[in-house]
PDB file of N, CA and C in Angstrom:
ATOM      1  N   MET A   1     -16.762 146.931 -41.933  1.00 86.00           N
ATOM      2  CA  MET A   1     -17.435 145.864 -42.620  1.00 86.00           C
ATOM      3  C   MET A   1     -16.492 144.668 -42.777  1.00 86.00           C
ATOM      4  N   LEU A   2     -15.261 144.931 -43.183  1.00 88.00           N
ATOM      5  CA  LEU A   2     -14.305 143.842 -43.369  1.00 88.00           C
ATOM      6  C   LEU A   2     -13.912 143.201 -42.041  1.00 88.00           C
ATOM      7  N   SER A   3     -13.839 143.992 -40.984  1.00 87.00           N
ATOM      8  CA  SER A   3     -13.513 143.446 -39.665  1.00 87.00           C
ATOM      9  C   SER A   3     -14.668 142.626 -39.107  1.00 87.00           C
ATOM     10  N   ALA A   4     -15.873 143.131 -39.277  1.00 89.00           N
ATOM     11  CA  ALA A   4     -17.049 142.455 -38.721  1.00 89.00           C
ATOM     12  C   ALA A   4     -17.450 141.227 -39.521  1.00 89.00           C
ATOM     13  N   SER A   5     -17.080 141.178 -40.791  1.00 89.00           N
ATOM     14  CA  SER A   5     -17.491 140.068 -41.660  1.00 89.00           C
ATOM     15  C   SER A   5     -16.280 139.539 -42.437  1.00 89.00           C
ATOM     16  N   PRO A   6     -15.406 138.826 -41.777  1.00 87.00           N
ATOM     17  CA  PRO A   6     -14.187 138.357 -42.444  1.00 87.00           C
ATOM     18  C   PRO A   6     -14.439 137.347 -43.565  1.00 87.00           C
ATOM     19  N   GLU A   7     -15.656 136.831 -43.665  1.00 92.00           N
ATOM     20  CA  GLU A   7     -15.986 135.885 -44.740  1.00 92.00           C
ATOM     21  C   GLU A   7     -16.217 136.574 -46.084  1.00 92.00           C
ATOM     22  N   ILE A   8     -16.289 137.903 -46.092  1.00 94.00           N
ATOM     23  CA  ILE A   8     -16.467 138.636 -47.341  1.00 94.00           C
ATOM     24  C   ILE A   8     -15.254 138.362 -48.228  1.00 94.00           C
ATOM     25  N   ASN A   9     -15.532 137.971 -49.477  1.00 95.00           N
ATOM     26  CA  ASN A   9     -14.418 137.709 -50.385  1.00 95.00           C
ATOM     27  C   ASN A   9     -14.541 138.466 -51.708  1.00 95.00           C
ATOM     28  N   LEU A  10     -15.586 139.284 -51.834  1.00 97.00           N
ATOM     29  CA  LEU A  10     -15.788 140.060 -53.054  1.00 97.00           C
ATOM     30  C   LEU A  10     -16.558 141.328 -52.714  1.00 97.00           C
ATOM     31  N   LEU A  11     -16.112 142.444 -53.277  1.00 97.00           N
ATOM     32  CA  LEU A  11     -16.798 143.718 -53.100  1.00 97.00           C
ATOM     33  C   LEU A  11     -16.906 144.410 -54.447  1.00 97.00           C
ATOM     34  N   TRP A  12     -17.972 145.181 -54.626  1.00 97.00           N
ATOM     35  CA  TRP A  12     -18.178 145.951 -55.852  1.00 97.00           C
ATOM     36  C   TRP A  12     -18.591 147.364 -55.471  1.00 97.00           C
ATOM     37  N   ALA A  13     -18.054 148.335 -56.202  1.00 97.00           N
ATOM     38  CA  ALA A  13     -18.405 149.737 -55.984  1.00 97.00           C
ATOM     39  C   ALA A  13     -19.032 150.310 -57.246  1.00 97.00           C
ATOM     40  N   ALA A  14     -19.980 151.225 -57.062  1.00 95.00           N
ATOM     41  CA  ALA A  14     -20.751 151.779 -58.173  1.00 95.00           C
ATOM     42  C   ALA A  14     -20.172 153.061 -58.759  1.00 95.00           C
ATOM     43  N   ASN A  15     -19.035 153.539 -58.230  1.00 95.00           N
ATOM     44  CA  ASN A  15     -18.463 154.770 -58.771  1.00 95.00           C
ATOM     45  C   ASN A  15     -16.982 154.853 -58.429  1.00 95.00           C
ATOM     46  N   GLU A  16     -16.325 155.883 -58.950  1.00 95.00           N
ATOM     47  CA  GLU A  16     -14.879 156.029 -58.752  1.00 95.00           C
ATOM     48  C   GLU A  16     -14.501 156.124 -57.279  1.00 95.00           C
ATOM     49  N   GLY A  17     -15.180 156.988 -56.543  1.00 96.00           N
ATOM     50  CA  GLY A  17     -14.849 157.150 -55.128  1.00 96.00           C
ATOM     51  C   GLY A  17     -15.025 155.877 -54.339  1.00 96.00           C
ATOM     52  N   GLY A  18     -16.091 155.141 -54.633  1.00 97.00           N
ATOM     53  CA  GLY A  18     -16.328 153.877 -53.949  1.00 97.00           C
ATOM     54  C   GLY A  18     -15.273 152.846 -54.293  1.00 97.00           C
ATOM     55  N   THR A  19     -14.872 152.806 -55.552  1.00 97.00           N
ATOM     56  CA  THR A  19     -13.847 151.850 -55.978  1.00 97.00           C
ATOM     57  C   THR A  19     -12.526 152.153 -55.288  1.00 97.00           C
ATOM     58  N   VAL A  20     -12.128 153.413 -55.282  1.00 97.00           N
ATOM     59  CA  VAL A  20     -10.893 153.805 -54.601  1.00 97.00           C
ATOM     60  C   VAL A  20     -10.984 153.469 -53.114  1.00 97.00           C
ATOM     61  N   GLY A  21     -12.123 153.762 -52.505  1.00 97.00           N
ATOM     62  CA  GLY A  21     -12.306 153.476 -51.086  1.00 97.00           C
ATOM     63  C   GLY A  21     -12.219 151.994 -50.763  1.00 97.00           C
ATOM     64  N   LEU A  22     -12.845 151.162 -51.596  1.00 97.00           N
ATOM     65  CA  LEU A  22     -12.791 149.717 -51.343  1.00 97.00           C
ATOM     66  C   LEU A  22     -11.382 149.165 -51.505  1.00 97.00           C
ATOM     67  N   VAL A  23     -10.685 149.572 -52.557  1.00 98.00           N
ATOM     68  CA  VAL A  23      -9.316 149.091 -52.753  1.00 98.00           C
ATOM     69  C   VAL A  23      -8.447 149.511 -51.570  1.00 98.00           C
ATOM     70  N   THR A  24      -8.582 150.745 -51.134  1.00 97.00           N
ATOM     71  CA  THR A  24      -7.802 151.253 -50.009  1.00 97.00           C
ATOM     72  C   THR A  24      -8.119 150.494 -48.723  1.00 97.00           C
ATOM     73  N   ALA A  25      -9.403 150.234 -48.481  1.00 96.00           N
ATOM     74  CA  ALA A  25      -9.816 149.510 -47.276  1.00 96.00           C
ATOM     75  C   ALA A  25      -9.312 148.068 -47.287  1.00 96.00           C
ATOM     76  N   VAL A  26      -9.426 147.406 -48.421  1.00 96.00           N
ATOM     77  CA  VAL A  26      -8.953 146.017 -48.507  1.00 96.00           C
ATOM     78  C   VAL A  26      -7.450 145.966 -48.288  1.00 96.00           C
ATOM     79  N   LYS A  27      -6.738 146.888 -48.904  1.00 96.00           N
ATOM     80  CA  LYS A  27      -5.284 146.918 -48.743  1.00 96.00           C
ATOM     81  C   LYS A  27      -4.908 147.127 -47.279  1.00 96.00           C
ATOM     82  N   ALA A  28      -5.582 148.051 -46.618  1.00 94.00           N
ATOM     83  CA  ALA A  28      -5.296 148.342 -45.207  1.00 94.00           C
ATOM     84  C   ALA A  28      -5.670 147.184 -44.293  1.00 94.00           C
ATOM     85  N   SER A  29      -6.698 146.429 -44.676  1.00 92.00           N
ATOM     86  CA  SER A  29      -7.158 145.330 -43.822  1.00 92.00           C
ATOM     87  C   SER A  29      -6.236 144.119 -43.878  1.00 92.00           C
ATOM     88  N   GLY A  30      -5.539 143.971 -44.997  1.00 90.00           N
ATOM     89  CA  GLY A  30      -4.701 142.788 -45.161  1.00 90.00           C
ATOM     90  C   GLY A  30      -5.490 141.555 -45.563  1.00 90.00           C
ATOM     91  N   ASN A  31      -6.803 141.690 -45.700  1.00 91.00           N
ATOM     92  CA  ASN A  31      -7.653 140.565 -46.101  1.00 91.00           C
ATOM     93  C   ASN A  31      -7.495 140.296 -47.588  1.00 91.00           C
ATOM     94  N   ARG A  32      -7.806 139.088 -47.980  1.00 93.00           N
ATOM     95  CA  ARG A  32      -7.786 138.706 -49.404  1.00 93.00           C
ATOM     96  C   ARG A  32      -9.206 138.852 -49.921  1.00 93.00           C
ATOM     97  N   VAL A  33      -9.511 140.001 -50.545  1.00 96.00           N
ATOM     98  CA  VAL A  33     -10.848 140.300 -51.046  1.00 96.00           C
ATOM     99  C   VAL A  33     -10.711 140.844 -52.468  1.00 96.00           C
ATOM    100  N   ALA A  34     -11.436 140.255 -53.397  1.00 97.00           N
ATOM    101  CA  ALA A  34     -11.447 140.743 -54.774  1.00 97.00           C
ATOM    102  C   ALA A  34     -12.385 141.939 -54.866  1.00 97.00           C
ATOM    103  N   VAL A  35     -11.916 142.996 -55.499  1.00 98.00           N
ATOM    104  CA  VAL A  35     -12.722 144.208 -55.666  1.00 98.00           C
ATOM    105  C   VAL A  35     -12.994 144.412 -57.156  1.00 98.00           C
ATOM    106  N   PHE A  36     -14.239 144.812 -57.448  1.00 98.00           N
ATOM    107  CA  PHE A  36     -14.672 145.185 -58.792  1.00 98.00           C
ATOM    108  C   PHE A  36     -15.270 146.570 -58.682  1.00 98.00           C
ATOM    109  N   GLY A  37     -15.158 147.352 -59.744  1.00 97.00           N
ATOM    110  CA  GLY A  37     -15.642 148.722 -59.645  1.00 97.00           C
ATOM    111  C   GLY A  37     -16.287 149.232 -60.906  1.00 97.00           C
ATOM    112  N   THR A  38     -16.712 150.467 -60.803  1.00 93.00           N
ATOM    113  CA  THR A  38     -17.297 151.190 -61.920  1.00 93.00           C
ATOM    114  C   THR A  38     -16.577 152.530 -62.001  1.00 93.00           C
ATOM    115  N   ASP A  39     -16.220 152.931 -63.188  1.00 93.00           N
ATOM    116  CA  ASP A  39     -15.505 154.164 -63.523  1.00 93.00           C
ATOM    117  C   ASP A  39     -14.022 153.859 -63.714  1.00 93.00           C
ATOM    118  N   ILE A  40     -13.386 154.729 -64.449  1.00 93.00           N
ATOM    119  CA  ILE A  40     -11.959 154.597 -64.737  1.00 93.00           C
ATOM    120  C   ILE A  40     -11.309 155.954 -64.538  1.00 93.00           C
ATOM    121  N   SER A  41     -10.110 155.934 -64.028  1.00 93.00           N
ATOM    122  CA  SER A  41      -9.279 157.123 -63.850  1.00 93.00           C
ATOM    123  C   SER A  41      -7.843 156.623 -63.851  1.00 93.00           C
ATOM    124  N   GLU A  42      -6.914 157.537 -63.831  1.00 94.00           N
ATOM    125  CA  GLU A  42      -5.507 157.129 -63.787  1.00 94.00           C
ATOM    126  C   GLU A  42      -5.229 156.306 -62.531  1.00 94.00           C
ATOM    127  N   GLN A  43      -5.782 156.735 -61.403  1.00 96.00           N
ATOM    128  CA  GLN A  43      -5.565 156.014 -60.153  1.00 96.00           C
ATOM    129  C   GLN A  43      -6.160 154.609 -60.215  1.00 96.00           C
ATOM    130  N   ILE A  44      -7.381 154.497 -60.724  1.00 97.00           N
ATOM    131  CA  ILE A  44      -8.030 153.189 -60.798  1.00 97.00           C
ATOM    132  C   ILE A  44      -7.307 152.282 -61.789  1.00 97.00           C
ATOM    133  N   ALA A  45      -6.868 152.826 -62.906  1.00 96.00           N
ATOM    134  CA  ALA A  45      -6.095 152.018 -63.858  1.00 96.00           C
ATOM    135  C   ALA A  45      -4.846 151.467 -63.175  1.00 96.00           C
ATOM    136  N   GLY A  46      -4.216 152.299 -62.366  1.00 97.00           N
ATOM    137  CA  GLY A  46      -3.048 151.836 -61.607  1.00 97.00           C
ATOM    138  C   GLY A  46      -3.396 150.704 -60.654  1.00 97.00           C
ATOM    139  N   PHE A  47      -4.561 150.776 -60.041  1.00 98.00           N
ATOM    140  CA  PHE A  47      -5.001 149.692 -59.155  1.00 98.00           C
ATOM    141  C   PHE A  47      -5.183 148.391 -59.925  1.00 98.00           C
ATOM    142  N   VAL A  48      -5.734 148.472 -61.150  1.00 98.00           N
ATOM    143  CA  VAL A  48      -5.926 147.263 -61.954  1.00 98.00           C
ATOM    144  C   VAL A  48      -4.577 146.618 -62.263  1.00 98.00           C
ATOM    145  N   LEU A  49      -3.568 147.431 -62.506  1.00 97.00           N
ATOM    146  CA  LEU A  49      -2.245 146.919 -62.854  1.00 97.00           C
ATOM    147  C   LEU A  49      -1.367 146.594 -61.647  1.00 97.00           C
ATOM    148  N   ALA A  50      -1.792 146.980 -60.451  1.00 97.00           N
ATOM    149  CA  ALA A  50      -0.976 146.809 -59.246  1.00 97.00           C
ATOM    150  C   ALA A  50      -0.719 145.338 -58.923  1.00 97.00           C
ATOM    151  N   GLU A  51       0.448 145.082 -58.386  1.00 96.00           N
ATOM    152  CA  GLU A  51       0.829 143.723 -58.024  1.00 96.00           C
ATOM    153  C   GLU A  51       0.043 143.176 -56.840  1.00 96.00           C
ATOM    154  N   ASP A  52      -0.658 144.028 -56.084  1.00 96.00           N
ATOM    155  CA  ASP A  52      -1.391 143.546 -54.910  1.00 96.00           C
ATOM    156  C   ASP A  52      -2.615 142.705 -55.269  1.00 96.00           C
ATOM    157  N   ASP A  53      -3.023 142.718 -56.534  1.00 96.00           N
ATOM    158  CA  ASP A  53      -4.103 141.853 -57.032  1.00 96.00           C
ATOM    159  C   ASP A  53      -5.450 142.102 -56.344  1.00 96.00           C
ATOM    160  N   ILE A  54      -5.705 143.329 -55.929  1.00 97.00           N
ATOM    161  CA  ILE A  54      -6.972 143.636 -55.252  1.00 97.00           C
ATOM    162  C   ILE A  54      -8.059 143.978 -56.264  1.00 97.00           C
ATOM    163  N   LEU A  55      -7.850 145.033 -57.063  1.00 98.00           N
ATOM    164  CA  LEU A  55      -8.871 145.418 -58.038  1.00 98.00           C
ATOM    165  C   LEU A  55      -8.763 144.506 -59.248  1.00 98.00           C
ATOM    166  N   GLN A  56      -9.809 143.739 -59.482  1.00 98.00           N
ATOM    167  CA  GLN A  56      -9.811 142.758 -60.560  1.00 98.00           C
ATOM    168  C   GLN A  56     -10.261 143.355 -61.882  1.00 98.00           C
ATOM    169  N   ALA A  57     -11.267 144.215 -61.831  1.00 98.00           N
ATOM    170  CA  ALA A  57     -11.800 144.817 -63.058  1.00 98.00           C
ATOM    171  C   ALA A  57     -12.666 146.010 -62.703  1.00 98.00           C
ATOM    172  N   THR A  58     -12.785 146.906 -63.673  1.00 97.00           N
ATOM    173  CA  THR A  58     -13.676 148.048 -63.549  1.00 97.00           C
ATOM    174  C   THR A  58     -14.226 148.357 -64.932  1.00 97.00           C
ATOM    175  N   THR A  59     -15.264 149.128 -64.977  1.00 95.00           N
ATOM    176  CA  THR A  59     -15.824 149.533 -66.259  1.00 95.00           C
ATOM    177  C   THR A  59     -15.709 151.044 -66.391  1.00 95.00           C
ATOM    178  N   GLY A  60     -15.667 151.504 -67.621  1.00 89.00           N
ATOM    179  CA  GLY A  60     -15.588 152.935 -67.873  1.00 89.00           C
ATOM    180  C   GLY A  60     -16.373 153.291 -69.110  1.00 89.00           C
ATOM    181  N   GLN A  61     -16.570 154.556 -69.299  1.00 83.00           N
ATOM    182  CA  GLN A  61     -17.281 155.031 -70.486  1.00 83.00           C
ATOM    183  C   GLN A  61     -16.378 154.928 -71.705  1.00 83.00           C
ATOM    184  N   ASP A  62     -16.984 154.902 -72.871  1.00 80.00           N
ATOM    185  CA  ASP A  62     -16.270 154.879 -74.136  1.00 80.00           C
ATOM    186  C   ASP A  62     -16.379 156.270 -74.754  1.00 80.00           C
ATOM    187  N   PRO A  63     -15.427 157.171 -74.457  1.00 79.00           N
ATOM    188  CA  PRO A  63     -15.558 158.539 -74.954  1.00 79.00           C
ATOM    189  C   PRO A  63     -15.515 158.632 -76.473  1.00 79.00           C
ATOM    190  N   VAL A  64     -14.723 157.802 -77.125  1.00 80.00           N
ATOM    191  CA  VAL A  64     -14.644 157.843 -78.591  1.00 80.00           C
ATOM    192  C   VAL A  64     -15.986 157.423 -79.193  1.00 80.00           C
ATOM    193  N   GLY A  65     -16.545 156.327 -78.695  1.00 84.00           N
ATOM    194  CA  GLY A  65     -17.842 155.865 -79.187  1.00 84.00           C
ATOM    195  C   GLY A  65     -18.945 156.872 -78.938  1.00 84.00           C
ATOM    196  N   THR A  66     -18.899 157.522 -77.786  1.00 86.00           N
ATOM    197  CA  THR A  66     -19.904 158.534 -77.450  1.00 86.00           C
ATOM    198  C   THR A  66     -19.819 159.722 -78.411  1.00 86.00           C
ATOM    199  N   VAL A  67     -18.605 160.192 -78.657  1.00 90.00           N
ATOM    200  CA  VAL A  67     -18.424 161.330 -79.575  1.00 90.00           C
ATOM    201  C   VAL A  67     -18.844 160.951 -80.987  1.00 90.00           C
ATOM    202  N   GLN A  68     -18.484 159.759 -81.433  1.00 90.00           N
ATOM    203  CA  GLN A  68     -18.860 159.336 -82.781  1.00 90.00           C
ATOM    204  C   GLN A  68     -20.379 159.292 -82.945  1.00 90.00           C
ATOM    205  N   ALA A  69     -21.070 158.733 -81.953  1.00 90.00           N
ATOM    206  CA  ALA A  69     -22.532 158.659 -82.035  1.00 90.00           C
ATOM    207  C   ALA A  69     -23.152 160.058 -82.000  1.00 90.00           C
ATOM    208  N   ALA A  70     -22.652 160.925 -81.127  1.00 92.00           N
ATOM    209  CA  ALA A  70     -23.185 162.286 -81.040  1.00 92.00           C
ATOM    210  C   ALA A  70     -22.923 163.063 -82.324  1.00 92.00           C
ATOM    211  N   TYR A  71     -21.750 162.894 -82.901  1.00 94.00           N
ATOM    212  CA  TYR A  71     -21.405 163.581 -84.148  1.00 94.00           C
ATOM    213  C   TYR A  71     -22.329 163.146 -85.279  1.00 94.00           C
ATOM    214  N   GLN A  72     -22.569 161.844 -85.374  1.00 92.00           N
ATOM    215  CA  GLN A  72     -23.457 161.345 -86.424  1.00 92.00           C
ATOM    216  C   GLN A  72     -24.875 161.877 -86.238  1.00 92.00           C
ATOM    217  N   MET A  73     -25.339 161.920 -85.003  1.00 93.00           N
ATOM    218  CA  MET A  73     -26.678 162.444 -84.747  1.00 93.00           C
ATOM    219  C   MET A  73     -26.761 163.935 -85.074  1.00 93.00           C
ATOM    220  N   ALA A  74     -25.696 164.683 -84.782  1.00 95.00           N
ATOM    221  CA  ALA A  74     -25.680 166.109 -85.119  1.00 95.00           C
ATOM    222  C   ALA A  74     -25.703 166.304 -86.632  1.00 95.00           C
ATOM    223  N   LYS A  75     -24.913 165.494 -87.352  1.00 95.00           N
ATOM    224  CA  LYS A  75     -24.919 165.583 -88.817  1.00 95.00           C
ATOM    225  C   LYS A  75     -26.309 165.266 -89.368  1.00 95.00           C
ATOM    226  N   ASN A  76     -26.966 164.262 -88.813  1.00 93.00           N
ATOM    227  CA  ASN A  76     -28.325 163.927 -89.255  1.00 93.00           C
ATOM    228  C   ASN A  76     -29.268 165.103 -89.031  1.00 93.00           C
ATOM    229  N   ALA A  77     -29.192 165.709 -87.868  1.00 94.00           N
ATOM    230  CA  ALA A  77     -30.082 166.828 -87.542  1.00 94.00           C
ATOM    231  C   ALA A  77     -29.847 168.002 -88.482  1.00 94.00           C
ATOM    232  N   ILE A  78     -28.594 168.310 -88.746  1.00 95.00           N
ATOM    233  CA  ILE A  78     -28.268 169.423 -89.654  1.00 95.00           C
ATOM    234  C   ILE A  78     -28.782 169.138 -91.057  1.00 95.00           C
ATOM    235  N   ALA A  79     -28.719 167.874 -91.463  1.00 96.00           N
ATOM    236  CA  ALA A  79     -29.176 167.488 -92.805  1.00 96.00           C
ATOM    237  C   ALA A  79     -30.689 167.315 -92.872  1.00 96.00           C
ATOM    238  N   GLY A  80     -31.376 167.526 -91.742  1.00 95.00           N
ATOM    239  CA  GLY A  80     -32.822 167.380 -91.725  1.00 95.00           C
ATOM    240  C   GLY A  80     -33.288 165.937 -91.654  1.00 95.00           C
ATOM    241  N   GLN A  81     -32.386 165.037 -91.315  1.00 93.00           N
ATOM    242  CA  GLN A  81     -32.741 163.621 -91.201  1.00 93.00           C
ATOM    243  C   GLN A  81     -33.112 163.301 -89.758  1.00 93.00           C
ATOM    244  N   ALA A  82     -34.023 162.362 -89.621  1.00 91.00           N
ATOM    245  CA  ALA A  82     -34.460 161.964 -88.283  1.00 91.00           C
ATOM    246  C   ALA A  82     -33.379 161.132 -87.601  1.00 91.00           C
ATOM    247  N   ASN A  83     -33.263 161.309 -86.330  1.00 90.00           N
ATOM    248  CA  ASN A  83     -32.430 160.432 -85.503  1.00 90.00           C
ATOM    249  C   ASN A  83     -33.381 159.454 -84.832  1.00 90.00           C
ATOM    250  N   ASP A  84     -33.480 158.300 -85.436  1.00 86.00           N
ATOM    251  CA  ASP A  84     -34.418 157.302 -84.928  1.00 86.00           C
ATOM    252  C   ASP A  84     -33.691 155.982 -84.753  1.00 86.00           C
ATOM    253  N   PRO A  85     -33.488 155.572 -83.545  1.00 85.00           N
ATOM    254  CA  PRO A  85     -34.022 156.134 -82.305  1.00 85.00           C
ATOM    255  C   PRO A  85     -33.244 157.387 -81.890  1.00 85.00           C
ATOM    256  N   ILE A  86     -33.863 158.171 -81.067  1.00 86.00           N
ATOM    257  CA  ILE A  86     -33.249 159.414 -80.614  1.00 86.00           C
ATOM    258  C   ILE A  86     -32.142 159.136 -79.597  1.00 86.00           C
ATOM    259  N   GLU A  87     -32.143 157.958 -79.017  1.00 84.00           N
ATOM    260  CA  GLU A  87     -31.116 157.572 -78.045  1.00 84.00           C
ATOM    261  C   GLU A  87     -30.162 156.577 -78.679  1.00 84.00           C
ATOM    262  N   GLN A  88     -28.910 156.632 -78.273  1.00 81.00           N
ATOM    263  CA  GLN A  88     -27.897 155.701 -78.749  1.00 81.00           C
ATOM    264  C   GLN A  88     -27.310 154.968 -77.544  1.00 81.00           C
ATOM    265  N   LEU A  89     -27.222 153.671 -77.643  1.00 83.00           N
ATOM    266  CA  LEU A  89     -26.565 152.881 -76.607  1.00 83.00           C
ATOM    267  C   LEU A  89     -25.096 152.755 -76.976  1.00 83.00           C
ATOM    268  N   VAL A  90     -24.241 153.256 -76.123  1.00 84.00           N
ATOM    269  CA  VAL A  90     -22.799 153.143 -76.339  1.00 84.00           C
ATOM    270  C   VAL A  90     -22.265 152.258 -75.220  1.00 84.00           C
ATOM    271  N   PRO A  91     -21.907 151.022 -75.546  1.00 86.00           N
ATOM    272  CA  PRO A  91     -21.416 150.105 -74.507  1.00 86.00           C
ATOM    273  C   PRO A  91     -20.175 150.666 -73.810  1.00 86.00           C
ATOM    274  N   GLY A  92     -20.050 150.329 -72.562  1.00 88.00           N
ATOM    275  CA  GLY A  92     -18.874 150.733 -71.803  1.00 88.00           C
ATOM    276  C   GLY A  92     -17.678 149.862 -72.157  1.00 88.00           C
ATOM    277  N   VAL A  93     -16.574 150.157 -71.514  1.00 93.00           N
ATOM    278  CA  VAL A  93     -15.338 149.423 -71.720  1.00 93.00           C
ATOM    279  C   VAL A  93     -14.976 148.740 -70.411  1.00 93.00           C
ATOM    280  N   THR A  94     -14.545 147.495 -70.497  1.00 96.00           N
ATOM    281  CA  THR A  94     -14.086 146.779 -69.307  1.00 96.00           C
ATOM    282  C   THR A  94     -12.562 146.844 -69.259  1.00 96.00           C
ATOM    283  N   TYR A  95     -12.053 147.230 -68.122  1.00 96.00           N
ATOM    284  CA  TYR A  95     -10.611 147.289 -67.870  1.00 96.00           C
ATOM    285  C   TYR A  95     -10.319 146.231 -66.810  1.00 96.00           C
ATOM    286  N   SER A  96      -9.524 145.220 -67.172  1.00 97.00           N
ATOM    287  CA  SER A  96      -9.332 144.118 -66.218  1.00 97.00           C
ATOM    288  C   SER A  96      -7.903 143.598 -66.230  1.00 97.00           C
ATOM    289  N   ARG A  97      -7.604 142.841 -65.216  1.00 97.00           N
ATOM    290  CA  ARG A  97      -6.308 142.169 -65.127  1.00 97.00           C
ATOM    291  C   ARG A  97      -6.138 141.175 -66.261  1.00 97.00           C
ATOM    292  N   ALA A  98      -7.234 140.654 -66.779  1.00 96.00           N
ATOM    293  CA  ALA A  98      -7.172 139.679 -67.870  1.00 96.00           C
ATOM    294  C   ALA A  98      -6.839 140.338 -69.205  1.00 96.00           C
ATOM    295  N   ASP A  99      -6.969 141.665 -69.292  1.00 95.00           N
ATOM    296  CA  ASP A  99      -6.706 142.389 -70.534  1.00 95.00           C
ATOM    297  C   ASP A  99      -5.982 143.689 -70.198  1.00 95.00           C
ATOM    298  N   THR A 100      -4.735 143.559 -69.774  1.00 96.00           N
ATOM    299  CA  THR A 100      -3.997 144.751 -69.354  1.00 96.00           C
ATOM    300  C   THR A 100      -3.694 145.692 -70.515  1.00 96.00           C
ATOM    301  N   ALA A 101      -3.738 145.191 -71.745  1.00 96.00           N
ATOM    302  CA  ALA A 101      -3.491 146.060 -72.901  1.00 96.00           C
ATOM    303  C   ALA A 101      -4.532 147.181 -72.971  1.00 96.00           C
ATOM    304  N   THR A 102      -5.780 146.880 -72.625  1.00 93.00           N
ATOM    305  CA  THR A 102      -6.827 147.901 -72.631  1.00 93.00           C
ATOM    306  C   THR A 102      -6.545 148.955 -71.569  1.00 93.00           C
ATOM    307  N   VAL A 103      -6.072 148.527 -70.414  1.00 95.00           N
ATOM    308  CA  VAL A 103      -5.731 149.457 -69.333  1.00 95.00           C
ATOM    309  C   VAL A 103      -4.543 150.325 -69.757  1.00 95.00           C
ATOM    310  N   GLU A 104      -3.529 149.700 -70.329  1.00 94.00           N
ATOM    311  CA  GLU A 104      -2.357 150.445 -70.772  1.00 94.00           C
ATOM    312  C   GLU A 104      -2.692 151.419 -71.887  1.00 94.00           C
ATOM    313  N   ALA A 105      -3.596 151.050 -72.794  1.00 91.00           N
ATOM    314  CA  ALA A 105      -4.033 151.964 -73.861  1.00 91.00           C
ATOM    315  C   ALA A 105      -4.755 153.168 -73.264  1.00 91.00           C
ATOM    316  N   TYR A 106      -5.574 152.933 -72.239  1.00 91.00           N
ATOM    317  CA  TYR A 106      -6.251 154.052 -71.564  1.00 91.00           C
ATOM    318  C   TYR A 106      -5.213 154.997 -70.973  1.00 91.00           C
ATOM    319  N   LEU A 107      -4.243 154.456 -70.263  1.00 91.00           N
ATOM    320  CA  LEU A 107      -3.204 155.294 -69.642  1.00 91.00           C
ATOM    321  C   LEU A 107      -2.396 156.035 -70.698  1.00 91.00           C
ATOM    322  N   ALA A 108      -2.085 155.391 -71.807  1.00 90.00           N
ATOM    323  CA  ALA A 108      -1.343 156.041 -72.891  1.00 90.00           C
ATOM    324  C   ALA A 108      -2.136 157.200 -73.475  1.00 90.00           C
ATOM    325  N   GLY A 109      -3.444 157.055 -73.531  1.00 84.00           N
ATOM    326  CA  GLY A 109      -4.315 158.109 -74.047  1.00 84.00           C
ATOM    327  C   GLY A 109      -4.362 159.330 -73.162  1.00 84.00           C
ATOM    328  N   LEU A 110      -4.073 159.163 -71.888  1.00 79.00           N
ATOM    329  CA  LEU A 110      -4.073 160.310 -70.965  1.00 79.00           C
ATOM    330  C   LEU A 110      -2.896 161.236 -71.232  1.00 79.00           C
ATOM    331  N   GLY A 111      -1.836 160.669 -71.791  1.00 65.00           N
ATOM    332  CA  GLY A 111      -0.635 161.458 -72.045  1.00 65.00           C
ATOM    333  C   GLY A 111      -0.717 162.330 -73.279  1.00 65.00           C
ATOM    334  N   GLY A 112      -1.803 162.210 -74.006  1.00 45.00           N
ATOM    335  CA  GLY A 112      -1.958 163.114 -75.113  1.00 45.00           C
ATOM    336  C   GLY A 112      -1.974 162.434 -76.418  1.00 45.00           C
TER     337      GLY A 112
END
């Protein structure tokens, strides 16, 4: 795709594997293409912080927010209270070159 369409200057992937694949392909091609992704992992966080400036940003789930919402809903159910609405929207987290502190906090959290 990058060879056949050198005018491409931005790519987005919908999951971890796609994000890793796009960053790897752009790096191998030598082209200047900004990559955006979905999902976070130690490898992807490293790509966001890498000096090659390929992966610009990615999004990830908010595990703390998810657990807090689930815990509150469980407490409500045990107490006989309704969970209304039954669904909770937990916004994701953006990890980007513009906010490396968020990326570094994610990596620090992996260490325990």
